[in-house]
Coordinates of C-alpha atoms in Angstrom, one line a residue:
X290 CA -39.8 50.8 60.5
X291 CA -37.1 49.6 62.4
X292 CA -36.7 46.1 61.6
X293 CA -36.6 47.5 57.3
X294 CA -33.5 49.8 58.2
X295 CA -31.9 47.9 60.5
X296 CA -32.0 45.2 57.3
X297 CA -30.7 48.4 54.7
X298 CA -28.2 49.1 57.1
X299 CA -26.6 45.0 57.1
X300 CA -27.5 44.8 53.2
X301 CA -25.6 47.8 52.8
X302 CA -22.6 46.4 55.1
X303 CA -22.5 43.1 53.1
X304 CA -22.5 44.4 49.9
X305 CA -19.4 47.1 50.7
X306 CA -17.5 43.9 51.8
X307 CA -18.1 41.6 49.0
X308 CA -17.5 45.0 46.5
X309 CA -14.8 44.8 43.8
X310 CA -13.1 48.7 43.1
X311 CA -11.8 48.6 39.3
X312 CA -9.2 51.9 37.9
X313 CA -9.7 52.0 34.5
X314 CA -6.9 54.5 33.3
X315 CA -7.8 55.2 29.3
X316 CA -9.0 58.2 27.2
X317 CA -12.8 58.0 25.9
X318 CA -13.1 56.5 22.3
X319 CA -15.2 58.0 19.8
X320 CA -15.5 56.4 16.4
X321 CA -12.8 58.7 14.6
X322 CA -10.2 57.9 17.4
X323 CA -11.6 54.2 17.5
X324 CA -10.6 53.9 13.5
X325 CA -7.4 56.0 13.5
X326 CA -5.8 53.6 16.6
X327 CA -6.6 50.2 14.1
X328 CA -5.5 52.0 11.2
X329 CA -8.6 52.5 9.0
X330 CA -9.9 55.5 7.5
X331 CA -13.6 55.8 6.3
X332 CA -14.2 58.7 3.7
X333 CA -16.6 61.8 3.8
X334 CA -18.6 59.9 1.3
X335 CA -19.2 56.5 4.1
X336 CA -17.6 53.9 1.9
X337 CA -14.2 52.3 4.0
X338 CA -10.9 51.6 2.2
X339 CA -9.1 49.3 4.2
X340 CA -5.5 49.9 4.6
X341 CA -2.7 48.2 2.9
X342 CA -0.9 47.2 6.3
X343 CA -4.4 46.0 7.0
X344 CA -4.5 43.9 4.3
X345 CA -1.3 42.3 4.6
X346 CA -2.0 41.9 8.3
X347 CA -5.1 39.5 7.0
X348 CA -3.1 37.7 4.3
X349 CA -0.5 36.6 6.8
X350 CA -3.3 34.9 9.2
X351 CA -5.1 33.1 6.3
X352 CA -1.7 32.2 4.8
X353 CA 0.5 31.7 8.2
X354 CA 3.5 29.8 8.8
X355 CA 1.8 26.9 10.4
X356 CA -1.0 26.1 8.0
X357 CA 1.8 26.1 5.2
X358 CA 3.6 23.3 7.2
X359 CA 0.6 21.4 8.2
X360 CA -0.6 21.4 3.9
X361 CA 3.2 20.7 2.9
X362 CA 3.3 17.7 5.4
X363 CA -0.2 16.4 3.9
X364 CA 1.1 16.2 0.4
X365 CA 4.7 15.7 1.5
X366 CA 4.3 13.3 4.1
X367 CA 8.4 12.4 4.2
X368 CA 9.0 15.8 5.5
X369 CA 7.6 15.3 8.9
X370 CA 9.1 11.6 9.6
X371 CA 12.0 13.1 8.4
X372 CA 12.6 15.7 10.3
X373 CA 11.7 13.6 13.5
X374 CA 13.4 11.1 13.0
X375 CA 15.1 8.5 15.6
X376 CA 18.0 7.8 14.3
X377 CA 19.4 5.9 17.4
X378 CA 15.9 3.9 17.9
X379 CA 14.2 3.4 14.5
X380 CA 17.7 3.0 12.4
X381 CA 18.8 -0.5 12.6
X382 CA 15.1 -1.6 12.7
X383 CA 14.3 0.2 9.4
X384 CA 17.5 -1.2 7.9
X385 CA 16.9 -5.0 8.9
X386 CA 13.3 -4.1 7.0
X387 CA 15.0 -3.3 4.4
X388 CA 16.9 -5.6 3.5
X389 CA 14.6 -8.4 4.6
X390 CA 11.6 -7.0 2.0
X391 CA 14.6 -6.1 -0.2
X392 CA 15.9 -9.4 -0.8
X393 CA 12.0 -11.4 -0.4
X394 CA 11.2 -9.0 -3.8
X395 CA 13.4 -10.2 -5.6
X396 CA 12.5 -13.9 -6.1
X397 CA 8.9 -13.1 -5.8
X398 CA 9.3 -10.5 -9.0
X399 CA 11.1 -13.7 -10.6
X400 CA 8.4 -15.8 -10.0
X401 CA 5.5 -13.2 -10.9
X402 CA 5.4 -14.4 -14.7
X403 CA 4.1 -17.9 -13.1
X404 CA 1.5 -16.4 -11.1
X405 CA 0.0 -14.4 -13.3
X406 CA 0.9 -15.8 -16.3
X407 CA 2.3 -12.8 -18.2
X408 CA 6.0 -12.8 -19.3
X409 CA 6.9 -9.3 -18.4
X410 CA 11.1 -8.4 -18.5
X411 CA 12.2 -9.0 -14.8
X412 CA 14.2 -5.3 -15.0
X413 CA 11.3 -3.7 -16.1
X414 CA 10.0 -5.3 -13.1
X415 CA 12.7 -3.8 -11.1
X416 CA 12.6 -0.6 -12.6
X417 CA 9.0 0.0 -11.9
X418 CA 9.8 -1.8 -8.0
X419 CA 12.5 1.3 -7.4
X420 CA 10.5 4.1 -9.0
X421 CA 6.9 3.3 -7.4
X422 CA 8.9 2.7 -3.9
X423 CA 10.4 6.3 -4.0
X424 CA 6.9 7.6 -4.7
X425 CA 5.2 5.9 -2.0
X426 CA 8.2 7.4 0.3
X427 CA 7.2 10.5 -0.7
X428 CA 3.6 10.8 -1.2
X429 CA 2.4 7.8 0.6
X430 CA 1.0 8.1 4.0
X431 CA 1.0 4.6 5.4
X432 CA 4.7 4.4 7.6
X433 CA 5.0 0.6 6.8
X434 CA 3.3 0.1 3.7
X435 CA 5.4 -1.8 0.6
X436 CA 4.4 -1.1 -2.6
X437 CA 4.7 -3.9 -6.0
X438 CA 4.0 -6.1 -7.8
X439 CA 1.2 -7.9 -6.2
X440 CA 0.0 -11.0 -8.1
X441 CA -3.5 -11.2 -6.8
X442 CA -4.2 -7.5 -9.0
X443 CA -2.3 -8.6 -11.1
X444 CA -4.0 -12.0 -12.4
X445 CA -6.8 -10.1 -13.1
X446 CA -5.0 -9.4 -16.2
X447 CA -5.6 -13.0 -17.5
X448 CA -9.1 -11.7 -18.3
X449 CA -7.8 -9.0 -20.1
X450 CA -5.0 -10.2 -22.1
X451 CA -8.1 -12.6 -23.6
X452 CA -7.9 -9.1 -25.6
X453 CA -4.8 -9.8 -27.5
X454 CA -3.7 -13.4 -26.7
X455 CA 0.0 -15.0 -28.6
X456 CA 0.7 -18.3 -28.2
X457 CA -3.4 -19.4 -29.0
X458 CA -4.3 -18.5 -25.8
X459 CA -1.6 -20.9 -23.8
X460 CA 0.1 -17.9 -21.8
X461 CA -3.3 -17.5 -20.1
X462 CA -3.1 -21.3 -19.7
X463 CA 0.0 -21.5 -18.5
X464 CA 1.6 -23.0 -21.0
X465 CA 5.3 -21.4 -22.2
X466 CA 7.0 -22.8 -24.7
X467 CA 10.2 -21.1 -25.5
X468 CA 11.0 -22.3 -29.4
X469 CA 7.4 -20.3 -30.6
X470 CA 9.7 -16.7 -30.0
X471 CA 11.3 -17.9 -32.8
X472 CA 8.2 -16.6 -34.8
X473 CA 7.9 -13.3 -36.1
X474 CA 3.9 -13.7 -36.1
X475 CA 4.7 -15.1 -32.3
X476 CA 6.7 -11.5 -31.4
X477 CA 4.0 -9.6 -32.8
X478 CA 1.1 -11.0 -30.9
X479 CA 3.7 -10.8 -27.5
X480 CA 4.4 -6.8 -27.9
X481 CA 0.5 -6.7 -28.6
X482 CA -0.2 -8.3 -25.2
X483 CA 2.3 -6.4 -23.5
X484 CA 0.4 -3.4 -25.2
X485 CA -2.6 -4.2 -23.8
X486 CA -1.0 -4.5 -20.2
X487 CA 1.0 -1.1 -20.5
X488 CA -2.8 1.0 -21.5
X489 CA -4.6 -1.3 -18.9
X490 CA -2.0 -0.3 -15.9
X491 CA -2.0 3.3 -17.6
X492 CA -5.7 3.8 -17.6
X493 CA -5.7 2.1 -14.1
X494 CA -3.4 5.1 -12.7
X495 CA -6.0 7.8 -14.2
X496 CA -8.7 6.6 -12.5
X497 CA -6.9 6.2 -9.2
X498 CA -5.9 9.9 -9.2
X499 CA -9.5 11.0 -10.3
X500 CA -10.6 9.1 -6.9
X501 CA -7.9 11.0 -5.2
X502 CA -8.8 14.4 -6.6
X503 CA -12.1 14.0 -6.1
X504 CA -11.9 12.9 -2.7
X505 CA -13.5 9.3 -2.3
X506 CA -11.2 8.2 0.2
X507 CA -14.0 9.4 2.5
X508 CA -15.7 6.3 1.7
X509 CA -13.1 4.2 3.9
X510 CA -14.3 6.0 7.2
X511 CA -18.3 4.3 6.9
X512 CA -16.1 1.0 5.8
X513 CA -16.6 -1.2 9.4
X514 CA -13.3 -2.7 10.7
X515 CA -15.5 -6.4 10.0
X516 CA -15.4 -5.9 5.9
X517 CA -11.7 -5.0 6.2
X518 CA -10.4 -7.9 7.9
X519 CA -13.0 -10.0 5.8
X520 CA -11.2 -8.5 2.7
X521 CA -7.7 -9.0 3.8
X522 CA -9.0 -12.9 5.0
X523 CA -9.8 -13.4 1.4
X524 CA -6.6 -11.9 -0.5
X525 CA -4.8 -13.9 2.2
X526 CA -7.1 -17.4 1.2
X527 CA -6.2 -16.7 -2.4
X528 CA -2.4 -15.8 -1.7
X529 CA -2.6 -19.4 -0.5
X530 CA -4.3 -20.9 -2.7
X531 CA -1.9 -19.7 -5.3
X532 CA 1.1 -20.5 -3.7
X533 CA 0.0 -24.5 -3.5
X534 CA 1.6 -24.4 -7.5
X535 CA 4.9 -23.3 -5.6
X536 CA 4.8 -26.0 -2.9
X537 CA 3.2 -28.7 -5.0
X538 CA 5.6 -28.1 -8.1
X539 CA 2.3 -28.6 -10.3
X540 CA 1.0 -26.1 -12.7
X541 CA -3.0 -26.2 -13.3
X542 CA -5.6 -24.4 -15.4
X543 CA -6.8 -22.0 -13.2
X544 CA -10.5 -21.0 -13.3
X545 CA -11.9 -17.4 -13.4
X546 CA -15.2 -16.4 -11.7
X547 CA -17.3 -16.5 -8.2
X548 CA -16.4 -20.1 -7.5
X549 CA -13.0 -20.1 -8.9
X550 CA -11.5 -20.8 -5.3
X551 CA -13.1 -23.9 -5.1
X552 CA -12.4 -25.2 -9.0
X553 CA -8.9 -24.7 -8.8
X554 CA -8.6 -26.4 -5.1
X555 CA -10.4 -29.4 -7.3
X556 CA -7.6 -29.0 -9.6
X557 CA -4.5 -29.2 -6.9
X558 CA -6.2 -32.0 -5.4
X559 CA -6.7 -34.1 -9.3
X560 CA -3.0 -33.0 -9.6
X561 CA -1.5 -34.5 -6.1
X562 CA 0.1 -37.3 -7.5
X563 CA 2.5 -35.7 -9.3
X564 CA 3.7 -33.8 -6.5
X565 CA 7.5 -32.9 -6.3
X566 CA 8.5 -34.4 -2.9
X567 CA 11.2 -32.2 -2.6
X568 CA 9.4 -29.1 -2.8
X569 CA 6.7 -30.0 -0.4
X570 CA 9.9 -30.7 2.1
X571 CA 11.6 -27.8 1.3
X572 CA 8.4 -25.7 2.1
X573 CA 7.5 -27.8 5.2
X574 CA 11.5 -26.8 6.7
X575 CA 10.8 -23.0 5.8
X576 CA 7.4 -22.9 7.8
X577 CA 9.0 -24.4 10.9
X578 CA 12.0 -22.3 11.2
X579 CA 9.6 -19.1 10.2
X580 CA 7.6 -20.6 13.2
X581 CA 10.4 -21.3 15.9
X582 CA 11.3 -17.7 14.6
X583 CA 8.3 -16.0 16.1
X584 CA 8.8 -17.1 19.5
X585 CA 12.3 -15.3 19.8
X586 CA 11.9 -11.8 21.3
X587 CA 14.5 -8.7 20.2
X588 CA 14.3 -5.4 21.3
X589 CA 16.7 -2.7 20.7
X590 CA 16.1 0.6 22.9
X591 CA 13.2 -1.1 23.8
X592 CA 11.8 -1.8 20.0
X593 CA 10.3 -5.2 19.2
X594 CA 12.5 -5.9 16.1
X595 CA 12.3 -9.7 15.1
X596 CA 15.2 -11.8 13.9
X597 CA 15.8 -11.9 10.1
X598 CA 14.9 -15.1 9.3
X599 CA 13.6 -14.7 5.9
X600 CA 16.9 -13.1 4.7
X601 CA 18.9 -16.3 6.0
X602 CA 16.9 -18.9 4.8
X603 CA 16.5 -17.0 1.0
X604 CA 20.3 -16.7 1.1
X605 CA 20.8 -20.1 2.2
X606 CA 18.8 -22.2 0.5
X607 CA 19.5 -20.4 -2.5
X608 CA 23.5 -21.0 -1.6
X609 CA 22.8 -24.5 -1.1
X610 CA 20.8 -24.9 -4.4
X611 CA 23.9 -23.6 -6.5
X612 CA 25.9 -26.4 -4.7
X613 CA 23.2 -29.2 -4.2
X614 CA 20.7 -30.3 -7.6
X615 CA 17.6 -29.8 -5.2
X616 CA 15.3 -31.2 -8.4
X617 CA 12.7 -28.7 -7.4
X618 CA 10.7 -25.8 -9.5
X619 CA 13.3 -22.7 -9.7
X620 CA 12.0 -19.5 -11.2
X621 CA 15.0 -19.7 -13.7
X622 CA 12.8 -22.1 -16.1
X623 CA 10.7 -19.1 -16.9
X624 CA 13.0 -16.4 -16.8
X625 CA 14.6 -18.0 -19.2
X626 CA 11.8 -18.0 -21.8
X627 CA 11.2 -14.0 -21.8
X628 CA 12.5 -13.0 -24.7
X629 CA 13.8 -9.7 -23.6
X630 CA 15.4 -8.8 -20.7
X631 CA 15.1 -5.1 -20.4
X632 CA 12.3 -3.1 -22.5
X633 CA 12.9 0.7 -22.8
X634 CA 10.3 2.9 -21.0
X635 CA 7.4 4.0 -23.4
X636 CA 3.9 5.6 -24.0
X637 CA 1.1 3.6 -23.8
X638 CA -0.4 2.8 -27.3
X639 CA -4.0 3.7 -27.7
X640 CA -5.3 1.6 -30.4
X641 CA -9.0 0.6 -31.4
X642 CA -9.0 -1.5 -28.4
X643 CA -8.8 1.6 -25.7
X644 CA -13.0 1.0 -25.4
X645 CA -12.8 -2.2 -24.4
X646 CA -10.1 -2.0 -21.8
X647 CA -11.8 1.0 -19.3
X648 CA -14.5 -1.4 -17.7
X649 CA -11.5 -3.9 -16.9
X650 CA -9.2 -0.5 -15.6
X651 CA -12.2 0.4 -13.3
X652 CA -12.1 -3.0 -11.9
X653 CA -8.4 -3.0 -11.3
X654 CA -8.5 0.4 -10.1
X655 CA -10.6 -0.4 -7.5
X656 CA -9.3 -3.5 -6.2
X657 CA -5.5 -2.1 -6.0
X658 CA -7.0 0.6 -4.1
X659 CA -9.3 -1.5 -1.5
X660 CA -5.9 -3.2 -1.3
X661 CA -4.3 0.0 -0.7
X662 CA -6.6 1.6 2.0
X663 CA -7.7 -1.8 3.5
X664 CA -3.9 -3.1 4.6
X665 CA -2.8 0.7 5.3
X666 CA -5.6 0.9 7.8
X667 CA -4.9 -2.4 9.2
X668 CA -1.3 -1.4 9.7
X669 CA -2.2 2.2 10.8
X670 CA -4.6 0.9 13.8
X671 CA -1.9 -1.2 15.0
X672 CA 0.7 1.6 15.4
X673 CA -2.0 4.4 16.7
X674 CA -1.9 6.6 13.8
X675 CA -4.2 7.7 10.8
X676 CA -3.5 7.7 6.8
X677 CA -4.5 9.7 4.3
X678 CA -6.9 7.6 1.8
X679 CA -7.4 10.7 -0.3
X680 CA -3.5 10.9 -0.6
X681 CA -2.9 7.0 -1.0
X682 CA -5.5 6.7 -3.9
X683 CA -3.6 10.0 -5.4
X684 CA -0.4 8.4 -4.8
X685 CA -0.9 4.5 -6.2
X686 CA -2.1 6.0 -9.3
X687 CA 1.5 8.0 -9.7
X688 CA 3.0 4.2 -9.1
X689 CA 0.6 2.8 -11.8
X690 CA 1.4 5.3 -14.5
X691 CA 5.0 5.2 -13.8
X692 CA 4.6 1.2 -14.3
X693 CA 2.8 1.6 -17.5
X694 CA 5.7 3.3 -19.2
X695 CA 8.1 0.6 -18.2
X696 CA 5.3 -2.0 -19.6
X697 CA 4.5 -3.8 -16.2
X698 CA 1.6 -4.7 -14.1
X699 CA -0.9 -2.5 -11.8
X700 CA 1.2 -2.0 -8.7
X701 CA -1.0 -2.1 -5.6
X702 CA 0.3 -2.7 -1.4
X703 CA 2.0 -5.6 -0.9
X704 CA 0.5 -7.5 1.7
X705 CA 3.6 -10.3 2.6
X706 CA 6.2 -7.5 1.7
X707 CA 4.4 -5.3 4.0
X708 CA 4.4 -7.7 7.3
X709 CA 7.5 -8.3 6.7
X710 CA 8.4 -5.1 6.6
X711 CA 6.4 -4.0 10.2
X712 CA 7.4 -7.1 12.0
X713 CA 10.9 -7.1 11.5
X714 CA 11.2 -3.8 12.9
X715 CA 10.3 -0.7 10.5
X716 CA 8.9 2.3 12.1
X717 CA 9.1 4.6 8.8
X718 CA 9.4 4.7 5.2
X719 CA 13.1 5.0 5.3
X720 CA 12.7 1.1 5.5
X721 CA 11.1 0.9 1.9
X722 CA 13.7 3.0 0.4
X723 CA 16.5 0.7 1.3
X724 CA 14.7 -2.0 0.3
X725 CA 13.9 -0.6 -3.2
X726 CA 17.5 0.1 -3.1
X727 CA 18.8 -3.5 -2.5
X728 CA 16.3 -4.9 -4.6
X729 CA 17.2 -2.8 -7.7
X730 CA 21.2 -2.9 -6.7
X731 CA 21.1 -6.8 -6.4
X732 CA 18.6 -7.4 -9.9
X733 CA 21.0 -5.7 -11.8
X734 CA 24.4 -6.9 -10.9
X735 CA 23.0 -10.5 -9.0
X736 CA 20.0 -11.9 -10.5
X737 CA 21.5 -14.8 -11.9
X738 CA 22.6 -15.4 -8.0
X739 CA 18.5 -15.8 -6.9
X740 CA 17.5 -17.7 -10.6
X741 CA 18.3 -20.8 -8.4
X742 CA 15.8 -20.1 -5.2
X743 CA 13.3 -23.1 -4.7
X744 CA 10.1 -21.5 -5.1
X745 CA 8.9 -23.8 -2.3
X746 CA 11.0 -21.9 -0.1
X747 CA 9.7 -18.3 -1.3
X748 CA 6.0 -19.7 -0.6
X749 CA 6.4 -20.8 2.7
X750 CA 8.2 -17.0 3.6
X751 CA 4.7 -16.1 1.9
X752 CA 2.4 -18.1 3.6
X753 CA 4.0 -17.5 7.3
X754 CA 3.3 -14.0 7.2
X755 CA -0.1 -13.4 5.5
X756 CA -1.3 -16.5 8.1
X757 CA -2.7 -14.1 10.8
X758 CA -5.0 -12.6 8.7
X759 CA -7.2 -15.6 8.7
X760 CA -7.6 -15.0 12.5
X761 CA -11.2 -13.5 11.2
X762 CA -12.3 -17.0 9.8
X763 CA -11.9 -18.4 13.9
X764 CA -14.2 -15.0 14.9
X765 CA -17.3 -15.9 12.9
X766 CA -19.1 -17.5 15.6
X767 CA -18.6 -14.5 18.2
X768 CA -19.3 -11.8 15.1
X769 CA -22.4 -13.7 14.5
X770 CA -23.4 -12.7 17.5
X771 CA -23.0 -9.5 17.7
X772 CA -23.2 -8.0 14.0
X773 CA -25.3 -10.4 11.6
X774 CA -24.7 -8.2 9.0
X775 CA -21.1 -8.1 9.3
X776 CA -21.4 -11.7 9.5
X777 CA -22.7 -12.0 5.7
X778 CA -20.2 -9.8 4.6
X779 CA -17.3 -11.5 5.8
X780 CA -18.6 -15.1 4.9
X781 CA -19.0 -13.8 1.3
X782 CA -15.6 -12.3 1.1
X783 CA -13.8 -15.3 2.3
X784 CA -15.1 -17.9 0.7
X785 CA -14.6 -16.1 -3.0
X786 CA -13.5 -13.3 -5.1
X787 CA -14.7 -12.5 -8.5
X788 CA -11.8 -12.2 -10.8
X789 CA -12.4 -9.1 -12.9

């Protein structure tokens, strides 16, 4: 008995000194005091009103001040880099963007009539340029993304203007021949074509925003990082490909379908000897001073920001062609043969042809938006933040609407304009603005200046920057090994794309 009390007695010692003491100083509730201190009142017959302060109480915390800002900067998306912005560290970097991408749109919107093969006003060009810029800057959510013109979405209009073809067919050809505007019969089939590009680019825009609203973007996410850089290797293959009438000076019949890639390289290579020298000079100078240019290194405020060497040598060598008879392929040959320079903005046209022409917006649709969500997630990995796919596919199909009323191609991401853009310094949309800006201020009052550019030179400021995206070709080897899958998909996409 004496051991068991002695133990009671030290059980009893440890627990008093381990004990916590609590003072809880508060009246008893009951359920009527319970109700009356949070304001409700329940009726003799047990139903509960709830109170009107209550209710308002529960409004503001589903509707509060922060989840109005978060939704306003997801559809706004220019409210939150503009209301952080750097001015003293992102300013001269996002104007030395600007002008850069500013001044490289403007020959390359010359020269889209020769890639693609459609003679569309170069201010309407401009217009649409400006308009689908400021949209981007406010809807878009990639912070270094340029929107245009972009000739690879573009030629897949060659299929479609097979529609309404003028000329017998020889636009799609490539064949311009200024005296047949001369023609009424000629005008009519042109404003048929363009008709058929304006309803194309319109119907293009609808289906964009239905993938927006009914949020397909999601698809990106179970996209692997593999089939986007194999995508981007392919646009950047073509892009190539294309520019070779540029550098060349030769114009060929360019080939539609799964082995088109290989056709038309046939074709450059039947076409070599009558190669302009001069061109293939001028073109060889631009890619080594783009190339000495990549191992200076700026920073401002610590800020990588690289020298603008694509403004100087546009502005030079298009300085020393007004001087010098360079004999080389200008884009002023085919500006010269558009019959109009500016066509008013108008509605689309939906004539008995509107059936035929949804299969080949579907296509288009969804190659400007792989475009689209492809490069911005490219871009967005490299700067550590996220877009929006939901909100890009909404906001491209604004830019492809707004570019059917002025009559001009589906509009899709720039991917030259867009390196450009990142490397030489821009940290935020402010960098496309001034860019649209410069673009549309120097087309209207200085077009005639850049009507003299090589178009060799334009090429190799091309070429230089959509080069690193074939850094995926070198990685086949090591992603065989790893991902055979991923393997097959890349190989497929680079070696070919089926036009439309």
């Amino acid at each position: 008995i004496q051991p068991e009390r002695s133990s009671q007695i030290y059980s009893y010692k440890y627990s008093s000194q381990n004990s916590f003491l609590y003072d809880v100083k508060r009246e008893v509730y009951n359920e009527e005091n319970f109700q009356q201190d949070h304001k409700r009142r329940i009726s003799s017959s047990g139903t509960m009103d709830i109170n009107i302060t209550t209710f308002t109480h529960n409004v503001q915390c589903s509707c509060s001040w922060h989840r109005f800002l978060r939704c306003m900067y997801m559809i706004f998306p220019f409210l939150k880099w503009t209301c952080f912005y750097r001015f003293k560290d992102w300013l001269l970097g996002d104007l030395l963007a600007g002008l850069s991408v500013g001044i490289v749109q403007i020959p390359e919107g010359l020269t889209l009539s020769l890639m693609t093969r459609q003679l569309i006003p170069p201010l309407n060009v401009a217009y649409t340029a400006f308009c689908s810029s400021v949209i981007y800057v406010i809807f878009g959510s990639c912070h270094q993304m340029s929107i245009g013109p972009f000739f690879l979405v573009s030629a897949l209009m060659i299929d479609v203007l097979k529609e309404r073809p003028f000329n017998y067919g020889h636009l799609v050809m490539g064949t311009f021949i200024k005296d047949d505007f001369s023609s009424p019969t000629y005008f009519l089939s042109y404003n048929r074509s363009l008709n058929v590009v304006q309803t194309t680019t319109f119907l293009t825009g609808i289906f964009q925003i239905s993938m927006g609203v009914l949020g397909m973007g999601f698809l990106s996410a179970y996209l692997p990082e593999a089939l986007i850089s194999a995508y981007l290797a392919a646009v950047a293959l073509h892009i190539m490909l294309s520019q070779l009438t540029c550098i060349l000076g030769i114009i060929i019949s360019f080939h539609a379908g799964p082995i088109s890639f290989f056709y038309n390289i046939v074709n450059y290579c039947i076409g070599l000897p009558k190669a302009n020298s001069t061109s293939i000079l001028l073109f060889l100078t631009t890619a080594v001073a783009l190339r000495i240019n990549k191992c200076i290194k700026i920073s401002f405020n610590q800020y990588p920001i690289n020298f603008p060497v694509e403004l100087i040598l546009i502005l030079g060598f298009t300085v020393l062609a007004h001087k010098i008879n360079l004999v080389t392929e200008t884009s002023r040959n085919f500006i010269e043969i558009i019959p109009y320079s500016f066509l008013f903005p108008s509605l689309p046209n939906f004539s008995n042809f509107f059936s035929r022409l949804i299969l080949p917006a579907i296509s288009l649709s969804i190659v400007s938006s792989f475009m689209v969500i492809f490069l911005g997630k490219k871009i967005a990995g490299l700067h550590n933040y996220r877009i929006n796919s939901n909100q890009d596919l909404i906001t491209i199909g604004l830019c492809n609407i707004v570019s059917s009323f002025f009559n001009s191609y589906v509009y899709s991401a720039a991917i030259a304009r867009t390196i450009i853009q990142d490397k030489a310094g821009g940290r935020q949309q402010f960098a496309s603005l001034v860019g649209a800006g410069v673009m549309l201020l120097l087309m209207m009052k200085a077009a005639q200046f850049f009507y003299e550019l090589p178009n060799a030179v334009l090429a190799g400021v091309v070429l230089s920057n959509v080069l690193p995206y074939l850094e995926t070709i070198y990685n086949l080897p090591s992603l065989w090994k790893q991902n055979q899958y991923d393997f097959v998909s890349v190989d497929a996409l680079a070696k070919g794309r089926e036009r439309g």
